[in-house]
Amino acid sequence: MDLKRLWGDLKVYAALPEMRPFWIFAPLVLVIAVIDVVYLSGFWAAVSIGLFVILGVLIFFTNLRLARSNLQIKVERNQMQSIIKTLDNGIIAYDPEFRVLVFNPAAESIFGVQASEVTGKAFTPDKAQETRYRVLAQTIFPSLAPLALTRSRAGEYPQVVDLSFDEPQLDLRVTTTKIIDQAGKLLGFMKIVQDRSRELGLLRSKSEFITVAAHQLRTPLTAVDWAFENSLKDPALPQGAKEAIELGKKASVKLLRTVNDLLDVSKIEEGRFGYQFENVEFIGYVEKILGEVTLIAKEYGVNVYYDKPQEPSIAMYVDPSKLSLVFSNLLDNAIKYNVKGGSVTVKVERMKDKPYLVVSVKDTGVGVPPEQVLNLFKKFFRAENIMKLETEGTGLGLYIAKNIVMRHGGQIWAESVLNRGTTVSFSLPTDPKLIPPKEIVYEEL
């Protein structure tokens, strides 16, 4: 069975172009052998024939090895081409001179351009002036796109950028990677183009529904809260009725907060939260916020401390209203999920060797299980031990805080030890140039 397979393989390899030198050399060896037998003595004829046979064997196996290697490369190339052709994402590959090498069927569908029109041709920014190639050129050169949101660090690969187009209505996520050889030489680039128009359309529809529903709820809830407030002002109100109305008011306040959180999330995800940046003296700003929560902390039996930096003042360019939501959410969690007699310490310090401030909110509370810490900033997430302590809550506070911090050009993270406490920290750039120039759409798909 193995011999039959070997014979079959040899017949396949024998027909390959790489074996031509051997088939040219083989008849030559036969002719030389005949001449040697006729004109040379027996010994020298044998030596001559032997040398040519050895040379023929070397040529055969060398060509056979080359044929097998080239055949394997062709098979792998065909497999790769088949995979690229069947991918749902568009694939565009081009050399350092922006000459298009690969343009798969998905790319044809996304851009409305046939592969035969662009393959082998160099693309330049001027192509963006031609209606037919405008979107394709703006994808190859993202800086030309009407809206480009970079989601990776400059100069680092793979590069990820979200592109939005109005005509046609198109939302793309483009991932660019380098194509390099074994020696590290740059051969070109490959772009993986994901058409997210339908996904983002569904996301917008969901956000619009939540926005409409929340607005419809907020109007009657405000009226209910106002009615409770007025009822409590009645001096003739019986004690039992007063207690019932106070419970109703607390419930309406919680529900209003949930509705407002849902509205905030919808605005954030649609990129229209509406930031107003201004210069703020940051040390005094934080001190004022902590002064407002001290009374609430005392009700829970929690002490609040402020670890100030040595500098008398630090000027920051922030949206004080939106940033106060971050402090409100972090402090609310640190106080509410603390222990009686516990503490909350807010620390402000400069990041070493980087133009950022780091604000940390450290509590001595119940903490979070280690396997759940990474999920704290996800939408609607609440840790298991927290839900046992308090069933109410939306899991939106930290998600909103994360997006506000990111809009300021910072990062947010958490460290926690179960039953020992949690520290939530976030960074803010001290250089306004590091703040994103426009509001970014943050979504979880």
Coordinates of N, CA and C in Angstrom, one line a residue, residues 407-409 433-439:
R407 N -13.3 59.4 28.4 CA -13.5 60.6 27.6 C -12.6 61.7 28.0
H408 N -12.1 61.7 29.2 CA -11.1 62.7 29.7 C -9.7 62.2 29.3
G409 N -9.6 61.1 28.6 CA -8.2 60.6 28.2 C -7.5 59.8 29.3
K433 N -3.7 68.2 25.7 CA -3.5 67.7 24.4 C -3.8 66.1 24.4
L434 N -3.7 65.5 25.6 CA -4.0 64.1 25.7 C -5.4 63.7 25.8
I435 N -6.3 64.8 25.9 CA -7.8 64.5 25.9 C -8.3 64.3 24.5
P436 N -9.1 63.3 24.3 CA -9.6 63.0 22.9 C -10.3 64.3 22.4
P437 N -10.1 64.6 21.1 CA -10.7 65.9 20.6 C -12.2 65.9 20.5
K438 N -12.8 64.7 20.4 CA -14.3 64.6 20.3 C -14.8 63.5 21.1
E439 N -16.1 63.5 21.4 CA -16.7 62.5 22.2 C -16.7 61.2 21.4

